[in-house]
CSV table of C-alpha atoms in Angstrom, one decimal:
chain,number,residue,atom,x,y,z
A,1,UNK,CA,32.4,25.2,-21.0
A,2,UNK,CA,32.1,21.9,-23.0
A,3,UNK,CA,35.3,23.1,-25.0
A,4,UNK,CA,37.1,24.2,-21.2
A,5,UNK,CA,36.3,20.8,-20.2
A,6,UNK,CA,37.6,19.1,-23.8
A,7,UNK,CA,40.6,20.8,-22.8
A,8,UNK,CA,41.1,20.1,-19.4
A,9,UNK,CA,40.0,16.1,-20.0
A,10,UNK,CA,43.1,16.4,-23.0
A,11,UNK,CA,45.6,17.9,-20.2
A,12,UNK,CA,44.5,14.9,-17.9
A,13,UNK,CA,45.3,12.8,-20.8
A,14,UNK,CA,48.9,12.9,-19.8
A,15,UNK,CA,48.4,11.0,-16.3
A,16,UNK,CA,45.2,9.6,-17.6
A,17,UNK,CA,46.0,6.4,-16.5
A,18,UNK,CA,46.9,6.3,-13.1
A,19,UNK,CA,44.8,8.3,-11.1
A,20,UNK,CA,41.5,8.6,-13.1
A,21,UNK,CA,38.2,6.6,-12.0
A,22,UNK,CA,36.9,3.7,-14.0
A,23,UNK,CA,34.0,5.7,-15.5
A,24,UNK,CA,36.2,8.8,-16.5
A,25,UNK,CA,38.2,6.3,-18.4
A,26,UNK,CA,35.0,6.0,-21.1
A,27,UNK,CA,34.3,10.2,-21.6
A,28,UNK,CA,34.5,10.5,-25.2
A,29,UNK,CA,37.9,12.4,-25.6
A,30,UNK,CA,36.1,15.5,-26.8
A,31,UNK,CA,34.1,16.0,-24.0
A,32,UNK,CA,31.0,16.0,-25.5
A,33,UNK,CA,28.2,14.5,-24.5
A,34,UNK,CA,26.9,12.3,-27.3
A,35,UNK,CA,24.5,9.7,-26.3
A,36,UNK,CA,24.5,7.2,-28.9
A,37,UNK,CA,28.5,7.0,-28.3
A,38,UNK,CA,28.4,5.1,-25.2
A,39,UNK,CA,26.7,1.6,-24.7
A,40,UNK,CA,23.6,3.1,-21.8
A,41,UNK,CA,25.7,0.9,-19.6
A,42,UNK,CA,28.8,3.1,-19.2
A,43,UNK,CA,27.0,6.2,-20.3
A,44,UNK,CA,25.5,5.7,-16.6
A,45,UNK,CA,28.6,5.2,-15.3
A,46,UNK,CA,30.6,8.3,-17.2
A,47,UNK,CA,28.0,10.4,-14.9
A,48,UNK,CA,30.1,9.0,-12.2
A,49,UNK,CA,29.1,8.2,-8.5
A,50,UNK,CA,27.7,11.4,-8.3
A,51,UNK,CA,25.2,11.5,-10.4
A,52,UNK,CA,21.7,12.1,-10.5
A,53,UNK,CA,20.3,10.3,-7.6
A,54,UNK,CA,18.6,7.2,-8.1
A,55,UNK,CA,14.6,6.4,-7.1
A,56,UNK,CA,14.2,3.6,-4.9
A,57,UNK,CA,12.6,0.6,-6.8
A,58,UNK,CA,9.6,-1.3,-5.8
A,59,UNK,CA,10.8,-4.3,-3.5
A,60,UNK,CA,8.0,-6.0,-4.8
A,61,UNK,CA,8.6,-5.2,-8.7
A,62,UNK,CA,12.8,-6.0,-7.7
A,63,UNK,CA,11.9,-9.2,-6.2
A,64,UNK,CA,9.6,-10.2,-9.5
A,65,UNK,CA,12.8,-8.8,-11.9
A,66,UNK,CA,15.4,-10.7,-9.9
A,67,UNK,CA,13.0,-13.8,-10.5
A,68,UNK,CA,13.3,-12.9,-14.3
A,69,UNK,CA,16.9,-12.5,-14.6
A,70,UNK,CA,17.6,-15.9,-12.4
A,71,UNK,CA,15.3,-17.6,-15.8
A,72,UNK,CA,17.5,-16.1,-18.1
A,73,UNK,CA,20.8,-15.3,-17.0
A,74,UNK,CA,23.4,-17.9,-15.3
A,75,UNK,CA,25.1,-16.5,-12.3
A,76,UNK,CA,27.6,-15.4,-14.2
A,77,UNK,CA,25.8,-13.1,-16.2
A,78,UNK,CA,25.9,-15.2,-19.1
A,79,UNK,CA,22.2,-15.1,-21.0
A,80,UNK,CA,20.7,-18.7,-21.1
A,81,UNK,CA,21.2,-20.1,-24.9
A,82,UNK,CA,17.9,-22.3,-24.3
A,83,UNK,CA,15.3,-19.6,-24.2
A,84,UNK,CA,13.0,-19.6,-26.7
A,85,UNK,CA,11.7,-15.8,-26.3
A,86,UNK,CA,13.2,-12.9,-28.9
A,87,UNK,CA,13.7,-10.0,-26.4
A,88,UNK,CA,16.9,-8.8,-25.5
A,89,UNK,CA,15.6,-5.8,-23.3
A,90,UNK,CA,13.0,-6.2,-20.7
A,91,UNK,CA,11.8,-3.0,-19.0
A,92,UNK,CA,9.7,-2.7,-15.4
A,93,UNK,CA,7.7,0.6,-15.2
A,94,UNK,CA,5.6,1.5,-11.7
A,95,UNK,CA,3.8,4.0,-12.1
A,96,UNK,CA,4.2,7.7,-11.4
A,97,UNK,CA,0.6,8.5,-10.1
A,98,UNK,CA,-2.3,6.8,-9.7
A,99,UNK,CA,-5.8,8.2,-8.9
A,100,UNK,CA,-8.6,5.7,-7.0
A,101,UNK,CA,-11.6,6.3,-8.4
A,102,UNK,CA,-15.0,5.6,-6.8
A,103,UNK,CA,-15.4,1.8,-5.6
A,104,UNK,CA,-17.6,-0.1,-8.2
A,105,UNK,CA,-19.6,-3.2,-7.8
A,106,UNK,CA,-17.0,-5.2,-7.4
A,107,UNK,CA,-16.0,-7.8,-4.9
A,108,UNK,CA,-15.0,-6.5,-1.7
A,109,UNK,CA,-11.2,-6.8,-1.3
A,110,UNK,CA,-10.4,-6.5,-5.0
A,111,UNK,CA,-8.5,-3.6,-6.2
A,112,UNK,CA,-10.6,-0.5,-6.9
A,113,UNK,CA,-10.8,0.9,-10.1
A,114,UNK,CA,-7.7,2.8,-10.8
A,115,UNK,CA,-6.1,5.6,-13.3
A,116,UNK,CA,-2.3,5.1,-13.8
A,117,UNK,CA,0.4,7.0,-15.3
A,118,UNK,CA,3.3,5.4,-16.7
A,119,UNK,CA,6.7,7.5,-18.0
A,120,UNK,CA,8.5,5.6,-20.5
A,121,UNK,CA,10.9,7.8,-21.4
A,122,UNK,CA,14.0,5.2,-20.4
A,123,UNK,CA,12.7,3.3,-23.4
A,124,UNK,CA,14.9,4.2,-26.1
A,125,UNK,CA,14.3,4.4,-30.1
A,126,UNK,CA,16.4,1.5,-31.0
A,127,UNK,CA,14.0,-0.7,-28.8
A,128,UNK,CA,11.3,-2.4,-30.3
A,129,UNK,CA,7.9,-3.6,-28.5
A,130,UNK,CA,7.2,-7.3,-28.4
A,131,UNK,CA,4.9,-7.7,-25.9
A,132,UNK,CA,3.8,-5.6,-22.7
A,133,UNK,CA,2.1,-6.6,-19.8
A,134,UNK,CA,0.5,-5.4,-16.5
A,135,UNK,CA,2.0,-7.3,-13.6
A,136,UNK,CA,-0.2,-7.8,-10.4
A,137,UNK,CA,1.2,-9.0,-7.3
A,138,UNK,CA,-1.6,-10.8,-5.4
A,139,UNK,CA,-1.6,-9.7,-1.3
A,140,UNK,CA,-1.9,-13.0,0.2
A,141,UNK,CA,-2.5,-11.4,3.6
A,142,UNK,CA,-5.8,-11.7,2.8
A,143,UNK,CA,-7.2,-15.2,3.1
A,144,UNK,CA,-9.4,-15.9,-0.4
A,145,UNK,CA,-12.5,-17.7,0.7
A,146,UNK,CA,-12.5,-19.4,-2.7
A,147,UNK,CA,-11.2,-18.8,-5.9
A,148,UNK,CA,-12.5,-15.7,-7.7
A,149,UNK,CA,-13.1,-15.3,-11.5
A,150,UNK,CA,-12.1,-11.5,-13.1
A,151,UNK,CA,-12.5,-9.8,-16.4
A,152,UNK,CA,-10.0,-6.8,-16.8
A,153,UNK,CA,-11.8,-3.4,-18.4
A,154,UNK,CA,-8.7,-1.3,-19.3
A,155,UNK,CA,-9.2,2.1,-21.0
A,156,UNK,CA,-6.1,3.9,-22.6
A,157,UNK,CA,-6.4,7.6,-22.4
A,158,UNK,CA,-4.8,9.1,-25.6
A,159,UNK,CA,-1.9,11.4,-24.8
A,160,UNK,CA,-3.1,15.2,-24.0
A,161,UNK,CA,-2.4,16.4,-27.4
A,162,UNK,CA,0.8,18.9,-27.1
A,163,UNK,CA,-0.4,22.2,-24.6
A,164,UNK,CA,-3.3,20.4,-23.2
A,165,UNK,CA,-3.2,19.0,-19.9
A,166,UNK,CA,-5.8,16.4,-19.5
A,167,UNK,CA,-5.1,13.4,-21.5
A,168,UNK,CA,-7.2,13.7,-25.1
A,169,UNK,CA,-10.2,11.3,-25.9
A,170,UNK,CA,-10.4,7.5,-24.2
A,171,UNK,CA,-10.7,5.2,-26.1
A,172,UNK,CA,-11.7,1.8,-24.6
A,173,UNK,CA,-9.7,-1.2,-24.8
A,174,UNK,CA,-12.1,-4.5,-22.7
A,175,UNK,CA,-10.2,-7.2,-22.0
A,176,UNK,CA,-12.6,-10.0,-21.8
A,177,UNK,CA,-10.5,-12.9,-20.5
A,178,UNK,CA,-11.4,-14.6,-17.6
A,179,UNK,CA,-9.1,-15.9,-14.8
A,180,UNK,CA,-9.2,-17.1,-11.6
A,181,UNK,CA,-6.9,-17.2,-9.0
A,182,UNK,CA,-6.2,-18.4,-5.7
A,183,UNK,CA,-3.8,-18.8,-3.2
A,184,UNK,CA,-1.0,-20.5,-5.2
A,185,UNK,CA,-0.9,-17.5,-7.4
A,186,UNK,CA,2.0,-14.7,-6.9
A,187,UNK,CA,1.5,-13.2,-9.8
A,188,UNK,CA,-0.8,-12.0,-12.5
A,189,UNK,CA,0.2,-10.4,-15.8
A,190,UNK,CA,-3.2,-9.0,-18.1
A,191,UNK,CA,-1.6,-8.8,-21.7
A,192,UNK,CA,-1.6,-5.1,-22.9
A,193,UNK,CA,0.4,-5.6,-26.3
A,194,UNK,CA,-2.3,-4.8,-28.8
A,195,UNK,CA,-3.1,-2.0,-27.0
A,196,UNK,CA,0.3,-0.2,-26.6
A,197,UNK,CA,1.9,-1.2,-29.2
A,198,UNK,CA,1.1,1.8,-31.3
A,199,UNK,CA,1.7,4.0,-28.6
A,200,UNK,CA,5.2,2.6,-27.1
A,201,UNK,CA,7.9,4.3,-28.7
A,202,UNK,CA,5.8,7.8,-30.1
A,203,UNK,CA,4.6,8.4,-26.7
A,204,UNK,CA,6.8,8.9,-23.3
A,205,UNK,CA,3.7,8.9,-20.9
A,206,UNK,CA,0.7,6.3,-20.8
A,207,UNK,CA,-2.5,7.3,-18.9
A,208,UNK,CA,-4.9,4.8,-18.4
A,209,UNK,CA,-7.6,3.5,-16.1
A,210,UNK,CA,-7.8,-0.1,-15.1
A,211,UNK,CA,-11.3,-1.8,-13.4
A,212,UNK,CA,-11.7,-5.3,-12.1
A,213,UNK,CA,-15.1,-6.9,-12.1
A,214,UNK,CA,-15.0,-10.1,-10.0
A,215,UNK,CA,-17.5,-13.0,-9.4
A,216,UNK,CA,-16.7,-15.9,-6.7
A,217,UNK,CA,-16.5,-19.3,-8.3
A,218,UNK,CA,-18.8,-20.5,-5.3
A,219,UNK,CA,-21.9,-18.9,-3.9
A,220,UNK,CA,-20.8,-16.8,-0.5
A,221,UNK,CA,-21.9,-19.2,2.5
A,222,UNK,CA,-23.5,-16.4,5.1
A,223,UNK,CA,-21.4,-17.9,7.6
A,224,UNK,CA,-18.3,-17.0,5.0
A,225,UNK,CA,-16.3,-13.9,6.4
A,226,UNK,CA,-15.0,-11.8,3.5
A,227,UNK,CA,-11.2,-10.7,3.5
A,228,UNK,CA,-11.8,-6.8,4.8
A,229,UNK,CA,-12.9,-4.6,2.5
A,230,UNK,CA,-10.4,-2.4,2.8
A,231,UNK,CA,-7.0,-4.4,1.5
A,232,UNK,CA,-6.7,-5.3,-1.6
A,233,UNK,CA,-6.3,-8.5,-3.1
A,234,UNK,CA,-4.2,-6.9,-5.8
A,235,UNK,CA,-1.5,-4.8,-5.4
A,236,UNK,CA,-1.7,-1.8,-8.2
A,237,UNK,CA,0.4,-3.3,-11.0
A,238,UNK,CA,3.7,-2.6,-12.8
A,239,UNK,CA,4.4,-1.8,-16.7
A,240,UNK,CA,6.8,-4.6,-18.1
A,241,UNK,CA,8.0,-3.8,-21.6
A,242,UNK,CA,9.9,-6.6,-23.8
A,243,UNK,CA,12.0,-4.8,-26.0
A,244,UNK,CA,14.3,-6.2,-28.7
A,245,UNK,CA,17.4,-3.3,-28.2
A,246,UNK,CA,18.3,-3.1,-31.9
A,247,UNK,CA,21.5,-1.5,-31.6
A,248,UNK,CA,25.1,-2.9,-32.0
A,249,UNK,CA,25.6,-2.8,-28.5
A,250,UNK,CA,22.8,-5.3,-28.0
A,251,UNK,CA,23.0,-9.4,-27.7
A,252,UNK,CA,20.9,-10.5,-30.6
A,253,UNK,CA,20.5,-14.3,-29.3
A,254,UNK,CA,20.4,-16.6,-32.4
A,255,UNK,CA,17.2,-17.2,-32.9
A,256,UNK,CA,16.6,-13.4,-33.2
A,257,UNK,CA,18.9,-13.1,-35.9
A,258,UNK,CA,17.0,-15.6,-38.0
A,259,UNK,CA,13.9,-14.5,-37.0
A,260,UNK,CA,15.3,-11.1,-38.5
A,261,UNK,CA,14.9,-12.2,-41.4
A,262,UNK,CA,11.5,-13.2,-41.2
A,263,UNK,CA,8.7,-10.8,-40.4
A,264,UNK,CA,9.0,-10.2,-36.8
A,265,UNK,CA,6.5,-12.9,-35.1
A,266,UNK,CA,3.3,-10.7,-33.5
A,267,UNK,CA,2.6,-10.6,-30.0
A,268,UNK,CA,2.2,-13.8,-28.2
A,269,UNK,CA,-1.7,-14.8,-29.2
A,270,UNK,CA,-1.8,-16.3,-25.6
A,271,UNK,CA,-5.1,-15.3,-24.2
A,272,UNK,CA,-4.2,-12.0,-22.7
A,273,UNK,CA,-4.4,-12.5,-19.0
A,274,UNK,CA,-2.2,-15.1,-17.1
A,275,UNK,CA,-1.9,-15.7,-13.8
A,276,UNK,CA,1.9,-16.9,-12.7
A,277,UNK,CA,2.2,-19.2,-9.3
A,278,UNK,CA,6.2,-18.1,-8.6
A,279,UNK,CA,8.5,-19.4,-11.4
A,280,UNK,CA,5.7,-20.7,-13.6
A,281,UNK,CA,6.6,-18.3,-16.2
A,282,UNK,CA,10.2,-19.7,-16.8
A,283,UNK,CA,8.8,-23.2,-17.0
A,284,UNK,CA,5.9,-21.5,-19.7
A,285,UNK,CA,9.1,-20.6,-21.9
A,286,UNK,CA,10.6,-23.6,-21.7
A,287,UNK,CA,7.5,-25.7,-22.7
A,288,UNK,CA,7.0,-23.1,-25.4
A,289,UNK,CA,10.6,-23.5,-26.6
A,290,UNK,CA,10.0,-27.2,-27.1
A,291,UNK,CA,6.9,-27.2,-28.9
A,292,UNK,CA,8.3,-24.4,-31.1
A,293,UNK,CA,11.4,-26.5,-31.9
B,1,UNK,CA,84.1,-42.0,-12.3
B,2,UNK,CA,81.7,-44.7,-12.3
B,3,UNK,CA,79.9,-44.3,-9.3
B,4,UNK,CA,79.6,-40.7,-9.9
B,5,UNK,CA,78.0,-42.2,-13.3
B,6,UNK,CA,75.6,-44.3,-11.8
B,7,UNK,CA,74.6,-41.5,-9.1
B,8,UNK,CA,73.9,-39.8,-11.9
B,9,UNK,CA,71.8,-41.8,-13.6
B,10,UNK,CA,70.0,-42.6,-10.0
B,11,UNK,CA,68.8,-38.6,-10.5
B,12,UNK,CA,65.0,-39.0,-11.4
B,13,UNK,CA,64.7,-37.3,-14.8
B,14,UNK,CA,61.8,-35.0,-14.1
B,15,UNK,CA,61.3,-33.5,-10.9
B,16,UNK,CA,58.7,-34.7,-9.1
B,17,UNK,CA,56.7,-31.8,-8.5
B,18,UNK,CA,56.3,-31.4,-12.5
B,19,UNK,CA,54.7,-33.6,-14.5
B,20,UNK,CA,55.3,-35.0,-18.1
B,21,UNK,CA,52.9,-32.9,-19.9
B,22,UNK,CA,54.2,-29.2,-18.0
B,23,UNK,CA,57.8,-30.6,-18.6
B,24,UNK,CA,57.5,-31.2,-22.6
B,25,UNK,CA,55.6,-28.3,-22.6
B,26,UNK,CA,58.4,-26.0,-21.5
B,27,UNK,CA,60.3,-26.9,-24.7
B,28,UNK,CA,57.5,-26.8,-27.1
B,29,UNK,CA,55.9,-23.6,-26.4
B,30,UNK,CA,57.5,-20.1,-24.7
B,31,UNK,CA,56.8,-19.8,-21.0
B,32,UNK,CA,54.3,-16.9,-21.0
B,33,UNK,CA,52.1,-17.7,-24.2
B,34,UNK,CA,49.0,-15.3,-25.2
B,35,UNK,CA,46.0,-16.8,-23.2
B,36,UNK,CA,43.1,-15.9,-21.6
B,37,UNK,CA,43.3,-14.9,-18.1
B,38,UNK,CA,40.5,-14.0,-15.1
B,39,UNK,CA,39.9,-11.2,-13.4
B,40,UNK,CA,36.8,-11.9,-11.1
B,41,UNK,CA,35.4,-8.4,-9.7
B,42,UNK,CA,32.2,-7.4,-7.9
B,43,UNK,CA,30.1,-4.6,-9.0
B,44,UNK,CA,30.4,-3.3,-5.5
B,45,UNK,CA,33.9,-3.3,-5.5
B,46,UNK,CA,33.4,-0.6,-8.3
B,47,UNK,CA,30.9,1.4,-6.0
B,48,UNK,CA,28.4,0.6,-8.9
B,49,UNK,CA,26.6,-2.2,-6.8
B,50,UNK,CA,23.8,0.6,-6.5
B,51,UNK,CA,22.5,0.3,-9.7
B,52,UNK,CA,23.7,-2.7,-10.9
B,53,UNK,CA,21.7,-5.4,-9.3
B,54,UNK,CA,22.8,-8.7,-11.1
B,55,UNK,CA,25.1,-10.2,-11.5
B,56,UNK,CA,26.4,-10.4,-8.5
B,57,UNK,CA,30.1,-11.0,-9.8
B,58,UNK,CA,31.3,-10.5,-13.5
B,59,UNK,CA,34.9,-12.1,-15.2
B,60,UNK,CA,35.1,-9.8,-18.0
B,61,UNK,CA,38.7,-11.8,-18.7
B,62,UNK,CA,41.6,-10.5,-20.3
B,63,UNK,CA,44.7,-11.5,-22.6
B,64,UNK,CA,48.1,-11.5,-21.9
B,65,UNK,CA,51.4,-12.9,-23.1
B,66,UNK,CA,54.1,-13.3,-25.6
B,67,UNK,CA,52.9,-14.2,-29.1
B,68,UNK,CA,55.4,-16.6,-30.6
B,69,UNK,CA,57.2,-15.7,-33.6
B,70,UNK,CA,55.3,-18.3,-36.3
B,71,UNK,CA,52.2,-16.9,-34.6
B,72,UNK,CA,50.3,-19.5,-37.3
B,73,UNK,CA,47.1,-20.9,-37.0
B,74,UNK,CA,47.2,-21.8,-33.4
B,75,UNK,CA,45.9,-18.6,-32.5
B,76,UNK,CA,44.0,-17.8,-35.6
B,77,UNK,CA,46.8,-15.2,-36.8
B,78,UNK,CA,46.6,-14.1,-40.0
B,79,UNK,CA,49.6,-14.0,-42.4
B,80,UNK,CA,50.1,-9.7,-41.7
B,81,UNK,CA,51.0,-11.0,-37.3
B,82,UNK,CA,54.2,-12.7,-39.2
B,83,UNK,CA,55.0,-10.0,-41.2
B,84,UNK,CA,54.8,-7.6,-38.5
B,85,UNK,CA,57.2,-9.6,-36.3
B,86,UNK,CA,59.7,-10.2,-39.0
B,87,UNK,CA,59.5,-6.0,-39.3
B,88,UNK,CA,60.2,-5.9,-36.0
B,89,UNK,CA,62.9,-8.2,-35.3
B,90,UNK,CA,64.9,-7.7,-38.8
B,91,UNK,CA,64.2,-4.0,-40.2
B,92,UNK,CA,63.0,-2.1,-37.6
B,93,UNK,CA,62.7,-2.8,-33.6
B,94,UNK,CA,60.5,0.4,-33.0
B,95,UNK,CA,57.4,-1.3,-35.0
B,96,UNK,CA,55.7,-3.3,-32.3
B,97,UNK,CA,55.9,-7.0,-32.2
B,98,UNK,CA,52.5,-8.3,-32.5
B,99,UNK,CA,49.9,-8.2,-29.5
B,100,UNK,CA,48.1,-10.6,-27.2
B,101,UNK,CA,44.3,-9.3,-28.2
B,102,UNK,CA,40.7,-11.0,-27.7
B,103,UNK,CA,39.3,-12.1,-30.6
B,104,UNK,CA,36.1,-13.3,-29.4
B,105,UNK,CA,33.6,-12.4,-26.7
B,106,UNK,CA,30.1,-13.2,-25.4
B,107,UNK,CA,27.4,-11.6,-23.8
B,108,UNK,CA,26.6,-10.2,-20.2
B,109,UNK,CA,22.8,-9.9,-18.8
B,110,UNK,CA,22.8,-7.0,-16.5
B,111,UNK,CA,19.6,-6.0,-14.1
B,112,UNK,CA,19.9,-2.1,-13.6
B,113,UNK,CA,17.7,0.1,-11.5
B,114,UNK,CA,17.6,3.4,-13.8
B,115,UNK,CA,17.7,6.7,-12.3
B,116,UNK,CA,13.8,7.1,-12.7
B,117,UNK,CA,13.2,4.0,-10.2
B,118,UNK,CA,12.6,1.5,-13.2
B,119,UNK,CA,14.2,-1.4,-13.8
B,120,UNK,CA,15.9,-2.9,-16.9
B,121,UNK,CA,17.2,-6.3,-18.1
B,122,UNK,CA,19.5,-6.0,-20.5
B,123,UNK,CA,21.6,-8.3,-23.0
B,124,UNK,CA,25.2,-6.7,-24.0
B,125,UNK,CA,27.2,-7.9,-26.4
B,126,UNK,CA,30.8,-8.2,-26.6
B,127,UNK,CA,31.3,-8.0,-22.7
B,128,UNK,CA,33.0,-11.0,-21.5
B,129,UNK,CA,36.6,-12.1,-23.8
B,130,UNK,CA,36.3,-15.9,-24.5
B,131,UNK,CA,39.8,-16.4,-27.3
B,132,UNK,CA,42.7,-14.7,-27.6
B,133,UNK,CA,44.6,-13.9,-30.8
B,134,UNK,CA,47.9,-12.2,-31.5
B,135,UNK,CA,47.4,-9.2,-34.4
């Protein structure tokens, strides 16, 4: 069939021009379907309008990418030559299932623990890890009482070993950063690069459980009324990967070229959990920029 | 035939509607000279607006044009563009004058929701033409 369809794409060839859609246009002549041959951008499109259908995104996780591309793209389209940051690629994963475990001792109205499952397997070999986190959104239907300190316990759950279905041995990864939030915050992202960086890239599927244990900055007044129980101040996160796309087909901004040449700068040593009023994060790079100038 | 003279000379020079700079340049270069051009399009217009979130419009841009005959360094040719066109004009008319190409581009940031629901930034190269050459 791929050589029928070879042919029949060469006996189009003749009116190729006139009548054929956009994306038909960018088939490789021979009809074969080689992946590396077309730029992920129009290898989308040569699957034409009718291809596999496409998952509905997060609003939530849209809304927070559309934020990211506005701090480093013009209108245009045209990336932003003042940004300080080496990724060409940035990648937003929600996950595929998640299981509520048992409610801890936590306080009430903060997300129950939680086991996620993230597929990665749009990440491509030519992409390289720089830095991952996992992106909160804070519900601000609840009213906070005060601010309230966390620590992050996040436990990676090796890949099931191939032929096994439950995931192979934890091992525990305890993020002891504090951070408070309160209502200005939108946003908080816990830095997980340490921890996935061995495993993005050899492994299309990350298991792991996340727990919050939270204190109030102030004592709880009796007359206080906690935010019910049952909605969560934090909305189960999203996976974002920053990727340098190491292909030819890639931008490679400047100041990645040069830092090509030196050994590629570890993930940031910020401590690992921030949390992001709107738009703070775009101002963070372009403090960051300075001082690294 | 003197007052046919002076009307004459009562003609203004230049039209009015064209200026100086357009009317010198009519001598000194050809009419429709290689240069870049627009083409503003919408993603949506291209039915791909459904996975192709930003940017809202693209101007990939395009060349087009005669390339003079001493296409020199004005448009960064190299000494083979001359060669071709003396080819063409003198020896043989079926080898192609030379063309009106890009010769340099720039990047495009697109935002993509991927078939599995995910979402991508990505940085391409080589999307958008920003010179024009004749090769």
């Amino acid at each position: 069939s791929q050589a029928s369809r070879g042919e029949a794409q060469i006996a189009a060839g003749a009116e190729l021009e006139s009548e054929a859609e956009p994306w038909s246009l960018l088939q490789p002549v021979d009809g074969r379907d080689r992946s590396g041959f077309l730029p992920p951008l129009f290898k989308v499109l040569s699957d034409g309008p009718g291809g596999a259908p496409r998952l509905q995104p997060d609003s939530r996780a849209l809304h927070y990418m559309k934020k990211l591309y506005k701090a480093y793209a013009t209108k245009d389209g045209i990336p932003k030559s003042n940004r300080s940051h080496l990724y060409n690629t940035v990648r937003l994963f929600t996950p595929c299932a998640q299981h509520k475990q048992a409610p801890g001792d936590q306080v009430a109205g903060i997300l129950p623990p939680v086991d996620l499952l993230f597929d990665l397997d749009r990440v491509t070999a030519v992409e390289r890890l720089l830095k991952s986190v996992l992106l909160y959104t804070v519900n601000h239907s609840v009213s906070l009482p005060s601010a309230v300190k966390c620590a992050c316990n996040l436990v990676i759950k090796e890949p099931a070993p191939s032929g096994q279905s439950l995931p192979g041995a934890p091992h525990s990864f305890t993020l002891n950063s504090q951070f408070e939030f309160g209502k200005k915050h939108r946003w908080i992202e816990v830095d997980v690069t340490t921890l996935l960086q061995p495993l993005v890239g050899s492994n299309k599927k990350i298991h792991m459980s996340v727990n919050f244990t939270c204190t109030r900055e102030q004592p709880r007044r009796p007359s206080a009324r906690d935010g019910p129980s049952d909605v969560t101040l934090l909305v189960s996160p999203s996976l974002i990967l920053y990727l340098n796309d190491t292909s030819a087909r890639a931008h490679h901004s400047r100041l990645s070229l040069h830092d090509a040449r030196r050994p590629s700068p570890g993930p940031d040593q910020r401590s690992n959990v921030s949390a992001y009023p709107v738009g703070e994060e775009a101002a963070e790079d372009g403090r960051s920029s300075r001082h690294r100038r | 035939g003197q007052d046919t003279v002076v009307s004459e000379l009562k003609k203004p020079l230049v039209p009015a509607s064209l200026n100086l700079s357009d009317y010198f340049k009519q001598f000194l270069f050809p009419q429709n000279e290689c240069e870049l051009h627009d083409f503003r399009l919408s993603f949506s217009q291209l039915k791909w607006d459904n996975w192709i979130v930003a940017p809202g419009r693209y101007n990939p841009r395009y060349c087009k044009g005669d390339c003079p005959r001493a296409a020199g360094h004005r448009y960064g040719s190299v000494a083979h563009t001359m060669v071709q066109n003396i080819i063409h004009e003198t020896l043989d008319p079926s080898v192609p004058r030379s063309s009106c190409v890009p010769a340099r581009y720039s990047p495009l940031s697109v935002l993509t929701v991927e078939p599995d629901g995910s979402i991508a930034y990505k940085e391409y190269e080589d999307m958008i033409a920003t010179k024009c050459t004749c090769r």
